[in-house]
């Protein structure tokens, strides 16, 4: 047995894990852990307004604020992004659906009719330079608003061609592309009035034929839906209808998932539920819907989650604290085990759900957790499903860099109960915790994580831990690297 517990151990909440015997259940893309920089961050414009320091209700009629373009040349931003490489960098979002790609310099100050904003050539060069500097492959989507259409309302690829040509002119490429962002919400995402599944199918076929001619090296990813569920709560086009209308032709099946929407868009969730089983399991519920659609319309195609965070519309108030670190890591563990190949967090550095503070680019708690995952969790996923106890979520991968080694991730979501894991071998322990769950500071093995002078990242070192029981405090996250596991799947 992979996991054994005596009646005494079970009574004490102990789990015994044999790391050498954990079986491989799949692999993930080397760029599994990826992120978004929204198109509106590149161009500048109105994005989700920061929360006020007070806790009064958010005014949904005042949900946006103006911001300048992100500084992709910033040394701190580049260093922190590079620390998560290799990755995919997705430049998309709702604003991309109506962004005009300029082919002149300087770019026009205002967009032509049918567009809402302008992407300058220099701004796109900044994306390419950033991606090259941090070892990220570019993913994007294209304009589908009225300005990108002919007199009959059919989509034209001239804007998309400009972006492809501009990328090639810099010696780079677009690794993958979605036709548009979130076609299920086309009515509120820049598409012409009355846009439906039939129109999408017509446009997607045009897009696919153009891609095969203009950029055959670029993966076609889609549909990039959001909002589907067993009982749809968001008005829009059903993904099932989009796929039926568009036919075959995607290389990767993509979808979006948020546990909820933020107060900016009418959400009213409480932080008390952020460690609940129901809250964390929402990831599984959404994947189940989209995996079923993948199996029916694109069987065998790898699944990518191209946009995700705790709450849509900029994030909940607690998303920039240690509390959301539990969702971030639990989601990665669940999805890797379920076979999802890539997970793109929204965003790298904008609004409350950013891994980095948008003003200073300093790491938030979820960035530190991302960094520990990146250092310890490899691409071979192991089956730790037998290791179960109330309030304890356990995942396992081959170690990222040590042949034969195994890393176990143990997330204690109980706010008041200890849990114990028993290992037969010595391990290196990495425990993330905070003085308060809604703290902006996080500790690794008791030391506060922070950047040093010169934007130097601290060394993430484990504590040598003897074989035997390892006690896990309430509301903590622990990685256990086991160098002597000698797991055959990890050689």
XYZ file of C-alpha atoms in Angstrom:
491
model
C 0.000 0.000 0.000
C 1.206 3.501 -0.846
C -0.254 5.009 2.279
C -0.651 3.037 5.483
C -2.006 4.150 8.810
C -2.592 2.124 11.952
C -5.767 2.670 13.908
C -3.762 4.635 16.445
C -2.187 6.780 13.754
C -5.515 7.352 12.088
C -6.944 8.503 15.415
C -4.084 10.979 15.714
C -4.591 12.262 12.157
C -1.363 10.767 10.837
C -0.681 9.791 7.245
C 2.202 7.500 6.364
C 3.543 8.010 2.837
C 5.962 5.734 1.002
C 7.520 8.111 -1.560
C 9.364 5.389 -3.477
C 6.086 3.681 -4.305
C 4.055 6.629 -5.577
C 3.019 5.881 -9.163
C 3.242 8.353 -12.023
C -0.168 9.454 -13.300
C 0.930 11.890 -15.996
C 3.136 14.788 -16.973
C 2.590 18.515 -17.370
C 4.025 21.068 -19.768
C 7.408 22.491 -18.680
C 5.646 25.884 -18.888
C 2.759 24.643 -16.718
C 3.041 27.565 -14.311
C 2.372 30.639 -16.447
C 0.729 34.074 -16.260
C -1.129 36.859 -18.038
C -0.220 40.459 -18.700
C -3.461 41.983 -19.949
C -3.451 43.860 -23.266
C -4.737 46.955 -21.438
C -1.588 46.860 -19.311
C 0.511 47.061 -22.479
C -1.438 49.925 -24.054
C -2.485 51.717 -20.895
C -6.125 52.469 -20.236
C -8.940 51.827 -17.804
C -8.551 48.655 -15.753
C -10.014 47.413 -12.481
C -9.933 50.158 -9.864
C -8.005 49.395 -6.659
C -10.046 48.889 -3.512
C -10.290 51.777 -1.117
C -8.615 51.259 2.253
C -12.015 51.258 3.912
C -14.246 48.191 3.885
C -17.332 49.995 2.633
C -19.177 48.484 -0.321
C -17.607 48.917 -3.722
C -19.444 51.223 -6.130
C -20.045 49.021 -9.182
C -20.621 52.122 -11.305
C -17.063 53.257 -10.583
C -15.152 50.012 -11.129
C -12.341 51.238 -13.407
C -9.422 53.635 -13.113
C -6.905 54.951 -15.637
C -3.369 53.601 -15.578
C -0.280 54.087 -17.742
C 1.315 51.231 -19.700
C 3.257 48.743 -17.614
C 7.035 49.209 -17.615
C 8.180 45.929 -19.126
C 11.799 47.103 -19.019
C 11.730 47.355 -15.214
C 14.643 45.354 -13.799
C 12.701 44.054 -10.787
C 9.762 42.920 -12.904
C 12.067 41.091 -15.292
C 14.042 39.413 -12.552
C 10.948 38.148 -10.764
C 9.311 36.936 -13.973
C 12.504 35.191 -15.052
C 12.573 33.325 -11.739
C 9.374 31.558 -12.849
C 10.709 30.589 -16.270
C 10.125 28.842 -18.526
C 6.568 30.112 -18.833
C 3.914 31.234 -21.247
C 3.113 34.944 -21.300
C -0.471 35.525 -22.410
C -1.257 39.042 -23.639
C -5.008 39.120 -24.070
C -8.074 39.882 -21.949
C -11.362 41.561 -22.781
C -9.641 44.772 -23.862
C -7.697 42.893 -26.582
C -10.949 42.259 -28.445
C -11.133 45.912 -29.465
C -7.440 46.927 -29.643
C -6.126 48.419 -32.884
C -2.644 47.239 -33.919
C -0.860 50.238 -35.399
C 1.508 49.748 -38.333
C 3.003 53.231 -38.262
C 5.313 55.064 -35.893
C 4.413 57.057 -34.011
C 1.152 55.247 -33.373
C -2.049 57.269 -33.774
C -3.157 59.006 -30.607
C -6.726 57.754 -30.945
C -8.042 54.497 -32.393
C -9.951 54.400 -35.663
C -13.702 53.766 -35.615
C -14.607 50.301 -34.390
C -11.736 50.073 -31.879
C -11.312 51.271 -28.299
C -7.551 51.600 -27.897
C -4.254 51.501 -29.799
C -1.351 49.073 -29.515
C 1.784 50.831 -30.767
C 4.582 48.985 -32.520
C 7.015 50.089 -29.828
C 4.699 48.672 -27.159
C 4.571 45.305 -28.911
C 8.354 45.322 -29.275
C 8.420 45.784 -25.509
C 6.369 42.597 -25.120
C 8.760 40.693 -27.377
C 11.839 42.009 -25.548
C 10.315 41.156 -22.178
C 9.366 37.642 -23.254
C 12.844 37.036 -24.609
C 14.485 38.339 -21.433
C 12.413 36.150 -19.083
C 12.193 32.973 -21.217
C 8.480 33.241 -21.899
C 6.618 32.132 -25.017
C 4.016 34.635 -26.246
C 0.320 33.777 -26.434
C -2.233 36.312 -27.583
C -5.655 36.831 -29.128
C -6.849 39.195 -31.813
C -9.243 42.093 -32.308
C -12.789 41.060 -33.234
C -14.625 44.379 -32.782
C -16.447 46.275 -35.523
C -13.235 47.796 -36.882
C -11.876 44.369 -37.776
C -14.885 43.450 -39.951
C -16.038 43.940 -43.518
C -19.256 45.577 -44.661
C -21.159 42.325 -44.102
C -19.886 41.989 -40.533
C -17.489 39.114 -41.245
C -14.124 39.068 -39.480
C -11.023 40.072 -41.457
C -7.496 38.927 -40.537
C -5.652 42.144 -41.453
C -5.240 43.246 -37.827
C -4.066 39.793 -36.784
C -1.636 39.750 -39.705
C -0.075 42.977 -38.466
C 0.631 41.423 -35.086
C 2.142 38.306 -36.658
C 4.291 40.388 -39.007
C 5.429 42.726 -36.226
C 6.475 39.743 -34.116
C 8.419 38.107 -36.945
C 10.150 41.362 -37.781
C 11.752 41.190 -34.333
C 12.966 37.632 -34.841
C 10.306 36.184 -32.586
C 7.041 34.285 -32.933
C 3.603 33.917 -31.420
C 3.669 30.454 -29.869
C -0.099 30.103 -29.587
C -3.181 32.188 -30.277
C -6.832 32.236 -29.317
C -9.176 33.760 -31.880
C -10.755 36.075 -29.311
C -10.998 36.454 -25.562
C -13.997 34.769 -23.916
C -16.382 34.307 -26.847
C -19.070 33.080 -24.454
C -19.360 36.708 -23.301
C -19.137 38.198 -26.789
C -22.030 40.603 -26.216
C -20.059 42.444 -23.512
C -16.577 41.820 -24.909
C -16.441 43.944 -28.047
C -18.252 41.785 -30.593
C -20.935 43.385 -32.811
C -24.523 43.495 -31.502
C -26.361 40.224 -31.967
C -23.173 38.180 -32.252
C -24.049 34.511 -31.804
C -22.602 31.016 -32.136
C -23.286 30.915 -35.875
C -21.309 34.141 -36.417
C -18.516 32.796 -34.250
C -18.380 29.587 -36.281
C -18.099 31.567 -39.523
C -15.373 33.806 -38.107
C -13.435 30.965 -36.510
C -13.278 29.074 -39.780
C -11.859 32.191 -41.431
C -9.376 32.520 -38.571
C -8.313 28.884 -38.829
C -7.776 29.052 -42.595
C -5.767 32.254 -42.223
C -3.629 30.785 -39.441
C -2.807 27.733 -41.522
C -1.479 30.038 -44.251
C -0.006 32.913 -42.281
C 1.322 31.286 -39.113
C 1.341 27.480 -39.398
C 3.898 27.286 -36.579
C 1.442 28.883 -34.117
C -0.804 26.630 -32.041
C -4.524 27.357 -32.334
C -5.959 27.480 -28.824
C -9.628 27.742 -28.007
C -12.326 28.467 -27.362
C -11.166 30.283 -24.189
C -14.637 30.217 -22.655
C -15.814 31.341 -19.247
C -19.147 31.115 -17.465
C -20.342 27.624 -18.391
C -21.625 25.448 -15.582
C -24.196 22.767 -15.002
C -26.677 25.603 -14.461
C -25.298 28.684 -16.275
C -25.485 31.812 -14.148
C -24.000 34.226 -16.662
C -25.947 35.151 -19.810
C -23.990 34.454 -22.963
C -23.253 31.930 -25.671
C -22.792 28.343 -24.559
C -19.423 26.766 -25.281
C -21.215 23.707 -26.640
C -22.823 25.880 -29.320
C -19.531 27.611 -30.146
C -17.764 24.299 -30.673
C -20.588 22.825 -32.701
C -20.585 25.874 -34.982
C -16.815 26.189 -35.424
C -15.983 22.539 -36.100
C -12.558 20.993 -35.724
C -9.298 22.876 -35.801
C -7.956 23.616 -32.331
C -4.600 22.291 -31.138
C -5.227 23.013 -27.463
C -8.569 23.192 -25.648
C -8.674 26.308 -23.452
C -11.049 27.657 -20.830
C -11.102 30.246 -18.045
C -11.995 29.772 -14.400
C -12.557 32.073 -11.447
C -14.004 30.876 -8.159
C -16.263 33.930 -8.121
C -16.484 37.569 -9.192
C -15.151 40.413 -7.089
C -17.255 43.165 -5.484
C -16.450 45.312 -8.538
C -18.854 43.108 -10.491
C -21.347 42.405 -7.723
C -19.642 39.602 -5.806
C -20.055 39.410 -2.042
C -17.981 36.426 -0.927
C -16.452 36.324 2.527
C -12.835 35.381 3.365
C -14.137 32.871 5.911
C -14.919 30.459 3.063
C -11.496 30.727 1.382
C -10.193 27.609 3.165
C -13.377 25.580 2.792
C -13.555 22.349 0.836
C -16.381 23.737 -1.273
C -14.404 26.835 -2.248
C -11.296 24.921 -3.279
C -13.297 22.250 -5.120
C -14.762 24.827 -7.503
C -11.663 24.264 -9.627
C -12.711 20.626 -10.117
C -16.321 21.485 -10.881
C -15.383 23.866 -13.681
C -12.807 21.492 -15.147
C -15.398 18.725 -15.204
C -17.686 20.823 -17.420
C -14.969 21.781 -19.883
C -13.289 18.389 -19.954
C -16.628 16.898 -20.954
C -16.878 19.376 -23.813
C -13.278 18.677 -24.819
C -13.984 14.950 -24.891
C -17.000 15.469 -27.130
C -15.716 18.098 -29.566
C -11.903 17.870 -29.451
C -11.055 14.418 -28.064
C -7.465 13.953 -27.001
C -6.493 17.617 -27.248
C -4.441 18.897 -24.277
C -6.324 21.201 -21.898
C -4.976 24.655 -21.025
C -6.449 26.956 -18.388
C -5.493 30.258 -19.997
C -6.909 32.623 -17.391
C -7.562 32.048 -13.707
C -7.505 33.651 -10.278
C -9.618 33.679 -7.153
C -12.113 36.294 -8.355
C -12.773 37.866 -11.746
C -12.943 41.651 -12.119
C -9.607 42.330 -10.450
C -9.756 39.965 -7.472
C -11.183 39.907 -3.973
C -9.798 42.053 -1.170
C -7.887 39.099 0.287
C -6.279 37.941 -2.961
C -3.073 39.865 -2.272
C -2.669 38.203 1.143
C -1.444 34.839 2.382
C -5.033 33.576 2.435
C -5.221 33.201 -1.357
C -1.947 31.258 -1.428
C -3.930 28.170 -0.382
C -6.174 28.415 -3.454
C -3.229 29.142 -5.735
C -1.222 26.066 -4.753
C -4.194 23.766 -4.254
C -5.404 24.662 -7.736
C -2.020 23.854 -9.264
C -1.971 20.519 -7.444
C -5.505 19.582 -8.473
C -5.108 20.559 -12.104
C -1.721 18.905 -12.588
C -3.119 15.663 -11.206
C -6.184 15.989 -13.453
C -4.006 16.308 -16.557
C -4.343 20.034 -17.298
C -1.136 20.973 -19.086
C -0.851 24.730 -18.516
C -2.282 27.143 -15.916
C -2.016 30.895 -16.590
C -2.585 33.100 -13.551
C -4.282 36.431 -14.071
C -2.263 38.582 -13.612
C 1.476 38.828 -13.153
C 1.334 42.390 -11.834
C -2.011 44.172 -12.088
C -4.885 44.706 -9.658
C -5.520 42.737 -6.481
C -5.061 39.294 -8.016
C -1.568 40.056 -9.350
C 1.317 37.927 -8.130
C 3.253 41.192 -7.802
C 2.163 44.576 -6.485
C 1.332 46.703 -9.508
C 2.904 49.845 -8.095
C 6.188 48.488 -6.755
C 6.458 45.041 -8.400
C 7.223 43.620 -4.966
C 6.196 39.979 -4.457
C 2.904 39.159 -2.832
C 2.427 35.912 -0.882
C 1.178 33.971 -3.902
C 4.340 34.898 -5.800
C 6.469 33.379 -3.041
C 4.360 30.231 -3.153
C 4.736 30.157 -6.938
C 8.484 30.376 -6.530
C 8.636 27.455 -4.089
C 6.454 25.338 -6.388
C 8.690 26.228 -9.312
C 11.814 25.186 -7.427
C 10.503 21.860 -6.111
C 7.678 20.465 -8.262
C 8.718 18.763 -11.501
C 6.731 17.817 -14.587
C 6.017 14.191 -13.608
C 2.871 13.977 -11.488
C 2.577 11.229 -8.891
C -0.529 9.703 -7.367
C -0.850 10.728 -3.719
C -4.636 10.314 -3.668
C -4.493 7.653 -0.964
C -3.022 10.234 1.434
C -6.242 11.717 2.752
C -7.313 13.212 6.042
C -9.943 15.825 6.898
C -8.630 19.253 6.027
C -5.344 17.996 4.559
C -4.700 18.119 0.816
C -1.674 16.167 -0.400
C -0.073 16.262 -3.856
C 3.180 14.777 -5.103
C 5.500 15.268 -8.086
C 8.934 14.115 -9.012
C 11.418 16.710 -7.801
C 12.155 19.397 -10.355
C 15.933 18.874 -10.521
C 17.035 15.859 -8.448
C 16.722 12.482 -10.243
C 14.814 9.912 -8.211
C 13.686 12.511 -5.673
C 10.056 13.201 -4.787
C 8.349 16.360 -3.538
C 5.194 16.137 -1.454
C 2.968 19.194 -1.074
C 0.779 19.124 2.056
C -1.806 21.880 2.531
C -3.452 22.018 5.951
C -6.626 24.034 5.388
C -7.854 23.532 8.955
C -7.743 26.764 10.912
C -7.295 25.039 14.292
C -6.136 21.422 13.893
C -2.661 19.979 13.469
C -2.009 17.176 11.001
C 0.912 14.722 10.835
C 2.662 13.094 7.875
C 4.995 10.179 8.504
C 7.874 9.666 6.061
C 10.264 6.697 6.120
C 13.132 8.853 4.846
C 14.782 12.170 5.708
C 13.373 15.195 3.913
C 13.911 18.900 3.395
C 11.001 20.870 4.781
C 9.674 24.144 3.340
C 6.751 25.517 5.371
C 4.874 28.668 4.347
C 2.912 30.467 7.055
C 1.838 33.920 8.178
C 1.077 35.603 11.484
C -2.414 36.343 10.164
C -4.127 34.721 7.206
C -4.838 38.108 5.648
C -1.259 39.261 6.014
C 0.770 40.612 3.108
C 3.885 39.012 4.607
C 4.706 35.319 4.418
C 7.345 33.289 6.218
C 9.318 30.318 4.961
C 10.463 28.090 7.808
C 10.034 30.992 10.197
C 11.890 33.655 8.165
C 10.020 36.460 6.428
C 10.460 36.365 2.663
C 11.576 39.642 1.103
C 13.733 40.953 -1.685
C 17.292 41.935 -0.823
C 19.218 44.896 -2.205
C 19.523 44.897 -5.955
C 16.233 42.983 -6.283
C 17.980 39.802 -5.229
C 15.663 36.952 -4.373
C 16.370 35.171 -1.102
C 17.636 31.640 -1.198
C 14.775 29.229 -0.616
C 16.329 26.644 1.670
C 14.687 23.675 3.305
C 15.128 22.526 6.888
C 16.687 19.094 7.201
C 14.041 16.848 8.750
C 14.561 13.356 10.106
C 12.517 10.357 9.022
C 9.357 9.854 11.030
C 6.375 12.037 11.924
C 6.231 15.625 10.636
C 3.708 17.860 12.343
C 1.808 20.378 10.193
C 0.395 23.403 11.991
C -3.089 24.731 11.192
C -3.407 26.950 8.094
C 0.075 26.222 6.785
C 1.499 24.928 3.519
C 4.433 22.516 3.558
C 6.599 21.138 0.755
C 8.654 18.061 1.670
C 11.513 17.307 -0.725
C 12.702 13.711 -0.306
C 16.079 13.340 -2.059
C 16.524 9.649 -1.198
C 13.123 8.493 -2.481
C 14.618 6.568 -5.419
C 11.213 6.578 -7.098
C 11.525 4.692 -10.416
C 9.177 7.169 -12.148
C 11.487 10.054 -11.259
C 14.784 8.784 -12.679
